[in-house]
């Protein structure tokens, strides 16, 4: 075999030629060899291996990203919040199932529709500002606005919009997360309303003491004046008007306290027919000359157990609302019957009395009916209504174990029905007998402790009228002096809140001097406020100002008629009723 030198360089490789011969030495061809070619092929092989490895890694990353994409899509599809993809102009490109459901639409219905078309008119400025802020500004924006579904009621959403940038030369888009906060907003509104009611309750309790003291003087003086004049005297009518006005003011104070405290009040058996008939005259004054009053009272409807002042106030509130719904006149009808609420079924008719207030006014649209009993909600102009009347009516009806129902259509008037549970009728005669009974009195000695001179003087006059021997003191310190004079005091009637020593402290001190002494407290403050410090123990009797002579007579006699012996194991040496 002969090697032929070949010294040409090609692509940095030295090449040789080798002659190929057969067995006899005859040349049959040549073999070319190149130094360095093997190295180049090895490099290519290594590069291919690296490329394959990179390809596998890239495939793994792609598969992982695809799994994440599928997971994100599944999550967006399954989440309860609405998800939208829109252009920068707000036109919807994609929607998840929740968004379609909350907007009462299919995805096809939403695709191509502008989100702005679904935003309530009053929220459009905020929506437009949000889009504008995302056009050139930050990549994320938030807002709260009301959406209008293709069918159904409007609802409030908390919206978060994120701007996603696209490849160079392409327009980006917006990704929206929409959360329905209608229920949460309603709960927050209820909480704020409850806080406002609590503030009203505290304010009411704060002024009740002074206001009730004034009413006690007005009512008491009017009662004494009526007893002093002849039945046929012309001034008697004027005095009676003063007394009735004072009693109505007392009822209003009690009703406001009842609303803020949700108290039971003084419930007694009532015939609703009697209440309605007795209110006819005042109702005609309230509704005016343009509205006629019609009574349609059922026969033998039975009685309910309720506070008469609360029933009257509910009727007045509903009558005022009915009058306002008939600005051009109409008819107001009050009717009673033994009927059951729709929720109870017809078989329960003998267990309820229905008091219905019907007007021929303009009626109510569905959105007003839905919010009718919300505290502070009113369709009246500012200064013309508080929005508390119907809320109070609903609260009082529920406290009585009753049901309230509303039937109203726009242009067809409104009927509000109060269904109150029946009680046995026999108790009415007993209540009436108590009202005409002689006032209970006595000849015992009573010490009156009251810092307000006018109230003290009125209380002393009432007790003397009942036959009692009365001593008086303007403070706890003075009461201790009077008690120390040894005048045989049988009962101490003391105010609770006084300058210096309180009524509680006075009672404890007197109890140490004379164990078993009878104590009756009086106050114009709500009972709950008196118990805030823990002093109002169970078993203590308290007569609330402003009280009438009948109420005072009953309470004083009840305390005095209790056995003198101390109860075994009683913590306090004072007999507090």
Coordinates of C-alpha atoms in Angstrom, one line a residue:
X1 CA 0.0 0.0 0.0
X2 CA 1.5 3.4 -1.0
X3 CA 0.9 6.6 0.9
X4 CA 0.6 9.6 -1.3
X5 CA 1.3 12.9 0.4
X6 CA -1.5 15.4 0.1
X7 CA -0.6 18.6 1.8
X8 CA -3.6 20.8 1.1
X9 CA -5.5 22.3 4.0
X10 CA -9.2 22.3 4.0
X11 CA -11.2 23.7 6.8
X12 CA -8.2 23.5 9.1
X13 CA -7.8 19.8 8.5
X14 CA -4.7 18.2 6.8
X15 CA -5.6 15.6 4.2
X16 CA -3.8 12.5 2.9
X17 CA -4.4 10.1 0.0
X18 CA -3.6 6.3 0.3
X19 CA -3.6 4.2 -2.8
X20 CA -5.7 1.1 -2.7
X21 CA -4.4 -2.1 -4.5
X22 CA -5.6 -5.6 -5.0
X23 CA -3.7 -8.7 -4.0
X24 CA -1.6 -8.6 -7.2
X25 CA -0.6 -5.0 -6.5
X26 CA -2.8 -3.4 -9.1
X27 CA -4.2 0.0 -8.0
X28 CA -7.9 -0.1 -7.5
X29 CA -8.6 3.3 -5.9
X30 CA -7.6 5.8 -3.2
X31 CA -8.5 6.5 0.4
X32 CA -8.6 10.0 1.5
X33 CA -8.0 10.8 5.2
X34 CA -8.2 14.1 7.0
X35 CA -6.6 14.9 10.3
X36 CA -9.1 16.9 12.5
X37 CA -12.3 15.6 10.9
X38 CA -12.9 13.3 13.8
X39 CA -12.7 16.2 16.3
X40 CA -15.3 18.1 14.3
X41 CA -17.7 15.2 14.3
X42 CA -17.3 14.8 18.0
X43 CA -18.2 18.5 18.5
X44 CA -21.3 18.1 16.4
X45 CA -22.3 15.0 18.4
X46 CA -21.9 16.8 21.7
X47 CA -23.8 19.8 20.4
X48 CA -26.7 17.5 19.3
X49 CA -26.8 15.8 22.7
X50 CA -26.9 19.2 24.4
X51 CA -29.6 20.3 22.1
X52 CA -31.7 17.2 22.8
X53 CA -31.2 17.8 26.5
X54 CA -32.3 21.4 26.3
X55 CA -35.3 20.3 24.2
X56 CA -36.4 17.9 26.9
X57 CA -36.0 20.5 29.6
X58 CA -38.0 23.0 27.5
X59 CA -40.7 20.3 26.9
X60 CA -40.9 19.8 30.7
X61 CA -41.2 23.5 31.3
X62 CA -43.8 23.8 28.6
X63 CA -45.8 20.9 30.1
X64 CA -45.5 22.4 33.6
X65 CA -46.7 25.8 32.3
X66 CA -49.5 24.1 30.4
X67 CA -50.6 22.3 33.6
X68 CA -50.5 25.6 35.5
X69 CA -52.5 27.2 32.7
X70 CA -55.1 24.5 32.8
X71 CA -55.3 24.7 36.6
X72 CA -55.7 28.5 36.5
X73 CA -58.4 28.2 33.9
X74 CA -60.2 25.6 35.9
X75 CA -59.9 27.7 39.1
X76 CA -61.2 30.8 37.3
X77 CA -64.1 28.8 35.9
X78 CA -65.0 27.3 39.3
X79 CA -64.5 30.2 41.6
X80 CA -67.7 31.9 42.9
X81 CA -66.5 35.4 41.9
X82 CA -67.1 36.7 38.4
X83 CA -64.2 36.8 36.0
X84 CA -64.1 38.8 32.8
X85 CA -61.6 39.6 30.1
X86 CA -62.3 42.8 28.3
X87 CA -60.5 45.1 26.0
X88 CA -59.1 48.4 27.2
X89 CA -62.5 49.9 26.0
X90 CA -64.5 47.5 28.3
X91 CA -65.8 45.3 25.6
X92 CA -66.2 41.7 27.0
X93 CA -64.1 39.0 25.3
X94 CA -64.4 36.2 27.9
X95 CA -66.5 35.4 31.0
X96 CA -66.5 32.6 33.5
X97 CA -69.6 30.8 34.7
X98 CA -70.0 32.9 37.8
X99 CA -70.0 36.1 35.8
X100 CA -72.6 34.8 33.4
X101 CA -74.8 33.6 36.3
X102 CA -74.6 36.9 38.3
X103 CA -75.5 38.8 35.1
X104 CA -78.3 36.4 34.2
X105 CA -76.8 35.8 30.8
X106 CA -74.9 33.2 28.7
X107 CA -71.3 33.6 27.7
X108 CA -72.5 34.2 24.2
X109 CA -74.8 37.0 25.5
X110 CA -71.9 38.7 27.2
X111 CA -69.2 38.3 24.4
X112 CA -69.0 41.5 22.5
X113 CA -71.1 43.5 24.9
X114 CA -69.6 46.5 26.7
X115 CA -69.3 46.2 30.4
X116 CA -70.4 49.8 30.7
X117 CA -73.8 48.9 29.4
X118 CA -74.3 46.7 32.5
X119 CA -73.2 49.4 35.0
X120 CA -76.0 51.4 36.7
X121 CA -76.3 55.0 35.5
X122 CA -75.3 56.5 38.8
X123 CA -72.1 54.5 38.8
X124 CA -71.0 55.2 35.2
X125 CA -68.7 58.2 36.2
X126 CA -66.7 56.0 38.6
X127 CA -66.5 53.2 36.0
X128 CA -65.3 55.6 33.3
X129 CA -62.6 56.9 35.7
X130 CA -61.4 53.4 36.4
X131 CA -61.0 52.7 32.7
X132 CA -59.2 56.0 32.2
X133 CA -56.8 55.3 35.1
X134 CA -55.8 52.0 33.6
X135 CA -55.3 53.4 30.1
X136 CA -51.9 55.0 30.8
X137 CA -51.5 54.7 34.5
X138 CA -51.2 51.9 37.0
X139 CA -51.8 48.3 36.1
X140 CA -54.4 47.7 38.8
X141 CA -57.6 49.5 39.8
X142 CA -60.4 49.0 42.3
X143 CA -64.0 50.3 42.6
X144 CA -67.4 49.4 43.8
X145 CA -70.5 49.9 41.6
X146 CA -73.9 48.5 40.8
X147 CA -74.4 46.1 37.9
X148 CA -77.7 45.6 36.0
X149 CA -78.2 42.0 35.0
X150 CA -80.1 41.2 31.8
X151 CA -82.9 40.0 34.1
X152 CA -83.4 40.3 37.9
X153 CA -82.5 42.9 40.5
X154 CA -79.5 45.2 40.5
X155 CA -76.6 44.1 42.7
X156 CA -73.4 45.7 44.1
X157 CA -70.0 44.4 43.2
X158 CA -66.5 45.0 44.4
X159 CA -64.4 45.1 41.2
X160 CA -60.7 44.7 40.8
X161 CA -59.3 45.3 37.3
X162 CA -55.8 44.3 36.2
X163 CA -54.2 45.5 32.9
X164 CA -52.2 42.9 31.1
X165 CA -49.7 44.1 28.5
X166 CA -49.5 42.3 25.2
X167 CA -46.6 41.8 22.8
X168 CA -45.1 44.8 21.1
X169 CA -47.5 46.2 18.6
X170 CA -50.6 44.5 20.0
X171 CA -53.2 46.0 22.4
X172 CA -53.4 44.6 25.9
X173 CA -56.5 43.7 27.8
X174 CA -58.2 44.0 31.2
X175 CA -58.9 41.1 33.6
X176 CA -61.8 41.7 36.0
X177 CA -62.6 40.0 39.3
X178 CA -66.2 40.8 40.4
X179 CA -67.4 40.0 43.9
X180 CA -71.1 40.3 44.8
X181 CA -71.1 42.3 48.0
X182 CA -74.9 43.1 48.1
X183 CA -75.5 40.9 51.2
X184 CA -72.4 42.1 53.0
X185 CA -73.3 45.7 52.3
X186 CA -76.8 45.1 53.6
X187 CA -75.3 43.7 56.8
X188 CA -73.0 46.6 57.2
X189 CA -75.9 49.0 56.7
X190 CA -77.8 47.1 59.4
X191 CA -74.9 47.4 61.7
X192 CA -74.7 51.1 61.1
X193 CA -78.4 51.4 61.7
X194 CA -78.1 49.4 64.9
X195 CA -75.3 51.7 66.1
X196 CA -77.5 54.7 65.2
X197 CA -80.4 53.2 67.1
X198 CA -78.1 52.6 70.1
X199 CA -77.0 56.2 70.1
X200 CA -80.7 57.3 69.9
X201 CA -81.5 54.9 72.8
X202 CA -78.7 56.4 74.9
X203 CA -79.8 60.0 74.1
X204 CA -83.4 59.1 74.9
X205 CA -82.6 57.5 78.2
X206 CA -80.5 60.6 79.1
X207 CA -83.4 63.1 78.6
X208 CA -86.1 60.8 79.8
X209 CA -85.5 61.6 83.5
X210 CA -86.0 65.4 83.1
X211 CA -88.8 65.1 80.6
X212 CA -90.8 62.6 82.7
X213 CA -90.5 64.8 85.7
X214 CA -92.1 67.6 83.8
X215 CA -94.8 65.4 82.5
X216 CA -95.6 64.1 86.0
X217 CA -96.2 67.7 87.2
X218 CA -98.4 68.5 84.1
X219 CA -100.4 65.3 84.4
X220 CA -100.8 65.5 88.2
X221 CA -101.8 69.2 88.2
X222 CA -104.4 68.6 85.5
X223 CA -105.9 65.7 87.4
X224 CA -106.2 67.7 90.6
X225 CA -107.7 70.6 88.7
X226 CA -110.3 68.3 87.2
X227 CA -111.3 67.1 90.6
X228 CA -111.5 70.7 91.9
X229 CA -113.9 72.1 89.2
X230 CA -117.6 71.4 88.8
X231 CA -118.6 68.9 86.1
X232 CA -120.5 71.6 84.2
X233 CA -117.8 74.2 84.4
X234 CA -116.7 75.6 81.0
X235 CA -113.0 75.4 81.9
X236 CA -113.3 71.7 82.5
X237 CA -113.0 71.0 78.8
X238 CA -109.7 73.0 78.6
X239 CA -108.3 71.2 81.6
X240 CA -109.2 67.9 80.1
X241 CA -107.4 68.8 76.8
X242 CA -104.3 69.6 78.9
X243 CA -104.5 66.3 80.7
X244 CA -105.0 64.4 77.5
X245 CA -102.1 66.1 75.9
X246 CA -99.9 65.2 78.9
X247 CA -101.0 61.6 78.7
X248 CA -100.2 61.4 74.9
X249 CA -96.8 62.9 75.6
X250 CA -96.3 60.2 78.2
X251 CA -97.2 57.6 75.7
X252 CA -94.9 59.0 73.1
X253 CA -92.0 58.9 75.6
X254 CA -92.8 55.4 76.5
X255 CA -93.1 54.4 72.9
X256 CA -89.7 55.9 72.0
X257 CA -88.1 54.1 75.0
X258 CA -89.9 50.9 74.0
X259 CA -88.5 51.2 70.4
X260 CA -84.9 51.8 71.5
X261 CA -85.1 49.1 74.3
X262 CA -87.6 46.7 72.7
X263 CA -89.5 46.5 76.0
X264 CA -92.8 44.8 76.5
X265 CA -94.6 47.7 78.0
X266 CA -97.9 47.6 79.9
X267 CA -99.8 44.8 78.1
X268 CA -103.4 44.2 78.9
X269 CA -106.4 42.5 77.1
X270 CA -107.7 44.8 74.4
X271 CA -110.5 44.7 71.9
X272 CA -109.1 46.2 68.7
X273 CA -112.6 47.4 67.7
X274 CA -112.7 49.6 70.8
X275 CA -109.3 51.0 70.1
X276 CA -110.1 51.9 66.5
X277 CA -113.4 53.5 67.3
X278 CA -111.9 55.6 70.1
X279 CA -109.3 56.8 67.6
X280 CA -111.7 57.8 64.8
X281 CA -111.8 61.5 65.8
X282 CA -108.1 62.0 66.1
X283 CA -107.5 60.0 62.8
X284 CA -109.8 62.4 60.9
X285 CA -107.7 65.3 62.1
X286 CA -104.5 63.6 61.1
X287 CA -105.6 62.5 57.6
X288 CA -107.2 65.9 56.7
X289 CA -110.3 66.8 54.8
X290 CA -109.3 65.4 51.4
X291 CA -109.2 61.9 52.7
X292 CA -112.3 60.1 54.0
X293 CA -112.1 57.6 56.9
X294 CA -114.1 54.4 56.7
X295 CA -114.3 51.8 59.4
X296 CA -115.2 48.1 58.7
X297 CA -115.1 46.4 62.0
X298 CA -115.8 42.7 62.4
X299 CA -118.2 41.2 65.0
X300 CA -117.0 39.4 68.1
X301 CA -113.4 39.4 67.0
X302 CA -112.1 38.6 70.5
X303 CA -109.2 40.3 72.3
X304 CA -105.5 40.6 72.1
X305 CA -102.9 41.3 74.8
X306 CA -101.0 44.4 74.0
X307 CA -100.1 47.9 75.2
X308 CA -102.9 50.2 74.1
X309 CA -100.6 53.1 73.5
X310 CA -98.5 50.9 71.2
X311 CA -101.5 49.9 69.2
X312 CA -102.6 53.5 68.9
X313 CA -99.1 54.6 67.8
X314 CA -99.0 51.9 65.1
X315 CA -102.3 53.0 63.7
X316 CA -101.2 56.6 63.7
X317 CA -98.0 55.8 61.9
X318 CA -99.7 53.7 59.3
X319 CA -102.5 56.4 58.9
X320 CA -99.9 59.1 58.3
X321 CA -98.1 57.0 55.6
X322 CA -101.4 56.3 54.0
X323 CA -102.3 60.0 54.0
X324 CA -99.0 60.9 52.4
X325 CA -99.6 58.3 49.7
X326 CA -102.9 60.1 48.7
X327 CA -101.8 63.7 48.1
X328 CA -104.9 64.4 46.0
X329 CA -107.3 62.7 48.4
X330 CA -108.8 59.3 48.7
X331 CA -110.2 56.8 51.2
X332 CA -108.5 55.3 54.3
X333 CA -110.1 52.1 55.5
X334 CA -109.5 50.5 58.9
X335 CA -110.9 47.0 59.1
X336 CA -110.8 44.1 61.7
X337 CA -111.6 40.4 61.3
X338 CA -110.6 37.0 62.4
X339 CA -108.1 36.0 59.7
X340 CA -104.8 34.3 59.6
X341 CA -101.6 35.5 57.9
X342 CA -100.7 33.7 54.7
X343 CA -97.8 32.0 56.4
X344 CA -100.1 30.4 59.0
X345 CA -102.8 29.0 56.7
X346 CA -106.5 29.4 56.8
X347 CA -107.0 26.9 59.7
X348 CA -105.3 29.4 62.1
X349 CA -108.0 32.1 61.5
X350 CA -109.5 31.6 64.9
X351 CA -106.1 32.3 66.6
X352 CA -105.5 35.8 65.1
X353 CA -107.2 39.2 64.8
X354 CA -106.3 41.0 61.6
X355 CA -106.2 44.8 61.7
X356 CA -105.8 46.2 58.1
X357 CA -105.1 49.7 57.1
X358 CA -106.0 50.3 53.4
X359 CA -105.5 53.4 51.3
X360 CA -106.4 54.2 47.7
X361 CA -103.1 55.9 47.0
X362 CA -100.3 55.5 44.5
X363 CA -99.0 52.1 45.8
X364 CA -95.4 51.0 45.9
X365 CA -93.0 49.6 43.3
X366 CA -91.2 46.3 44.1
X367 CA -87.9 48.0 45.1
X368 CA -89.7 50.2 47.7
X369 CA -91.6 47.2 49.1
X370 CA -88.4 45.3 49.5
X371 CA -86.9 48.0 51.8
X372 CA -90.1 49.1 53.5
X373 CA -89.1 48.0 57.0
X374 CA -85.4 49.0 56.9
X375 CA -84.5 51.5 59.6
X376 CA -84.2 55.1 58.3
X377 CA -85.4 54.2 54.8
X378 CA -87.9 56.7 53.5
X379 CA -89.2 57.9 50.2
X380 CA -90.1 61.3 51.7
X381 CA -88.1 64.4 51.3
X382 CA -85.5 65.4 53.9
X383 CA -87.2 66.8 56.9
X384 CA -90.5 65.1 56.1
X385 CA -89.9 61.7 57.6
X386 CA -87.4 59.7 59.7
X387 CA -87.8 56.3 58.2
X388 CA -88.4 54.8 61.7
X389 CA -92.2 54.6 61.7
X390 CA -92.7 51.3 59.9
X391 CA -89.6 49.8 61.5
X392 CA -91.2 50.5 64.9
X393 CA -94.5 49.0 63.8
X394 CA -92.8 45.8 62.6
X395 CA -90.8 45.5 65.9
X396 CA -93.9 46.0 68.0
X397 CA -95.9 43.5 66.0
X398 CA -93.2 40.9 66.3
X399 CA -92.9 41.4 70.1
X400 CA -96.6 40.6 70.4
X401 CA -96.0 37.4 68.5
X402 CA -97.8 38.7 65.5
X403 CA -97.2 39.0 61.7
X404 CA -97.2 42.0 59.4
X405 CA -98.0 41.7 55.7
X406 CA -98.0 44.2 52.9
X407 CA -100.0 44.1 49.7
X408 CA -99.3 46.9 47.3
X409 CA -99.1 47.6 43.6
X410 CA -98.3 50.8 41.8
X411 CA -101.4 52.8 41.1
X412 CA -103.6 50.4 43.1
X413 CA -103.1 51.5 46.7
X414 CA -101.7 49.7 49.7
X415 CA -103.0 47.4 52.4
X416 CA -100.9 46.8 55.5
X417 CA -102.2 44.0 57.7
X418 CA -101.3 43.4 61.3
X419 CA -102.1 39.9 62.6
X420 CA -102.1 39.7 66.4
X421 CA -102.7 36.5 68.4
X422 CA -105.9 36.2 70.3
X423 CA -106.3 35.7 74.1
X424 CA -109.3 34.7 76.1
X425 CA -112.0 37.4 76.2
X426 CA -112.9 36.8 79.9
X427 CA -109.9 38.9 81.1
X428 CA -111.3 42.1 79.6
X429 CA -114.1 42.3 82.0
X430 CA -111.6 41.8 84.9
X431 CA -109.4 44.6 83.5
X432 CA -112.4 46.9 83.2
X433 CA -113.5 46.2 86.7
X434 CA -110.0 47.2 88.0
X435 CA -110.2 50.5 86.2
X436 CA -113.4 51.6 87.9
X437 CA -112.4 50.3 91.4
X438 CA -111.8 52.8 94.2
X439 CA -108.2 53.8 94.6
X440 CA -106.5 51.9 97.4
X441 CA -105.1 54.0 100.2
X442 CA -104.1 53.8 103.9
X443 CA -103.0 55.7 107.0
X444 CA -99.4 54.6 107.2
X445 CA -96.4 57.0 107.3
X446 CA -94.5 57.5 104.1
X447 CA -91.2 59.3 103.7
X448 CA -90.8 60.8 100.2
X449 CA -87.2 61.5 99.1
X450 CA -86.9 63.5 95.8
X451 CA -84.5 66.2 94.8
X452 CA -86.9 67.9 92.3
X453 CA -89.1 70.2 94.5
X454 CA -92.0 70.2 92.0
X455 CA -92.0 66.4 91.6
X456 CA -91.7 66.0 95.4
X457 CA -94.6 68.3 96.0
X458 CA -96.8 66.5 93.5
X459 CA -96.0 63.1 95.0
X460 CA -96.7 64.3 98.5
X461 CA -100.1 65.7 97.3
X462 CA -101.0 62.3 95.7
X463 CA -100.1 60.4 98.8
X464 CA -102.0 62.7 101.1
X465 CA -105.0 62.4 98.8
X466 CA -104.8 58.6 99.3
X467 CA -104.9 59.1 103.1
X468 CA -101.3 58.6 104.1
X469 CA -99.3 60.6 106.6
X470 CA -96.4 62.0 104.5
X471 CA -92.9 63.2 105.4
X472 CA -90.5 64.6 102.8
X473 CA -86.8 65.2 102.2
X474 CA -84.9 66.7 99.3
X475 CA -81.8 64.6 99.6
X476 CA -80.4 61.4 101.1
X477 CA -78.7 63.3 103.9
X478 CA -81.9 65.1 104.9
X479 CA -83.8 61.7 104.7
X480 CA -81.4 60.3 107.3
X481 CA -82.1 63.2 109.6
X482 CA -85.9 62.8 109.2
X483 CA -85.6 59.1 109.8
X484 CA -83.6 59.7 112.9
X485 CA -86.4 61.7 114.4
X486 CA -88.2 58.4 115.1
X487 CA -91.6 59.2 113.5
X488 CA -92.5 55.6 112.8
X489 CA -91.9 55.5 109.1
X490 CA -93.5 52.5 107.4
X491 CA -92.4 53.1 103.8
X492 CA -89.6 55.1 102.1
X493 CA -90.5 56.3 98.5
X494 CA -87.2 57.5 97.1
X495 CA -85.9 58.7 93.8
X496 CA -83.0 56.6 92.5
X497 CA -80.7 59.3 90.9
X498 CA -80.1 62.2 93.2
X499 CA -77.1 64.5 94.0
X500 CA -75.0 63.1 96.8
X501 CA -76.2 59.8 98.0
X502 CA -78.2 57.8 95.5
X503 CA -81.5 56.1 96.3
X504 CA -79.7 52.7 96.4
X505 CA -77.2 54.0 99.0
X506 CA -79.9 55.5 101.1
X507 CA -81.9 52.3 101.1
X508 CA -78.8 50.3 102.3
X509 CA -78.0 52.8 105.0
X510 CA -81.6 52.9 106.3
X511 CA -81.8 49.1 106.2
X512 CA -78.9 48.8 108.6
X513 CA -80.7 51.1 111.0
X514 CA -84.1 49.4 110.6
X515 CA -83.9 45.9 109.1
X516 CA -87.0 45.0 107.1
X517 CA -87.9 48.6 106.2
X518 CA -90.0 48.8 103.1
X519 CA -88.5 50.7 100.2
X520 CA -90.2 51.7 96.9
X521 CA -88.0 53.3 94.2
X522 CA -89.1 55.8 91.6
X523 CA -87.3 57.1 88.6
X524 CA -87.7 58.7 85.2
X525 CA -84.7 56.8 83.8
X526 CA -85.3 53.5 81.9
X527 CA -85.1 50.5 84.1
X528 CA -82.2 49.1 82.0
X529 CA -80.1 52.2 82.6
X530 CA -80.7 51.9 86.4
X531 CA -79.4 48.4 86.3
X532 CA -76.2 49.1 84.4
X533 CA -74.3 49.5 87.7
X534 CA -75.7 46.2 89.0
X535 CA -77.9 47.9 91.7
X536 CA -81.2 47.0 90.3
X537 CA -81.6 43.5 91.8
X538 CA -84.3 41.1 91.1
X539 CA -87.3 41.6 93.3
X540 CA -87.0 45.4 93.6
X541 CA -90.1 47.3 92.8
X542 CA -89.8 50.6 90.9
X543 CA -92.6 53.0 89.9
X544 CA -91.7 54.7 86.6
X545 CA -92.2 58.5 86.2
X546 CA -94.4 60.0 85.2
X547 CA -96.9 58.0 87.2
X548 CA -100.6 58.6 87.8
X549 CA -102.2 58.6 91.2
X550 CA -103.8 55.2 90.4
X551 CA -100.4 53.7 89.6
X552 CA -98.8 55.2 92.7
X553 CA -101.7 54.0 94.9
X554 CA -101.4 50.4 93.6
X555 CA -97.6 50.2 94.0
X556 CA -97.5 51.7 97.5
X557 CA -100.3 49.4 98.7
X558 CA -98.6 46.4 97.2
X559 CA -95.4 47.1 99.1
X560 CA -97.1 48.0 102.4
X561 CA -99.2 44.8 102.3
X562 CA -96.1 42.5 102.1
X563 CA -95.3 40.6 105.3
X564 CA -92.9 42.4 107.5
X565 CA -90.7 39.3 108.2
X566 CA -87.5 39.3 106.4
X567 CA -87.0 36.5 103.9
X568 CA -84.6 33.9 105.1
X569 CA -81.1 34.3 103.6
X570 CA -81.8 37.6 102.0
X571 CA -78.6 39.5 101.2
X572 CA -79.9 43.0 101.8
X573 CA -81.5 44.1 105.1
X574 CA -83.8 46.3 103.1
X575 CA -87.2 45.2 101.8
X576 CA -87.0 46.4 98.3
X577 CA -90.0 45.7 96.0

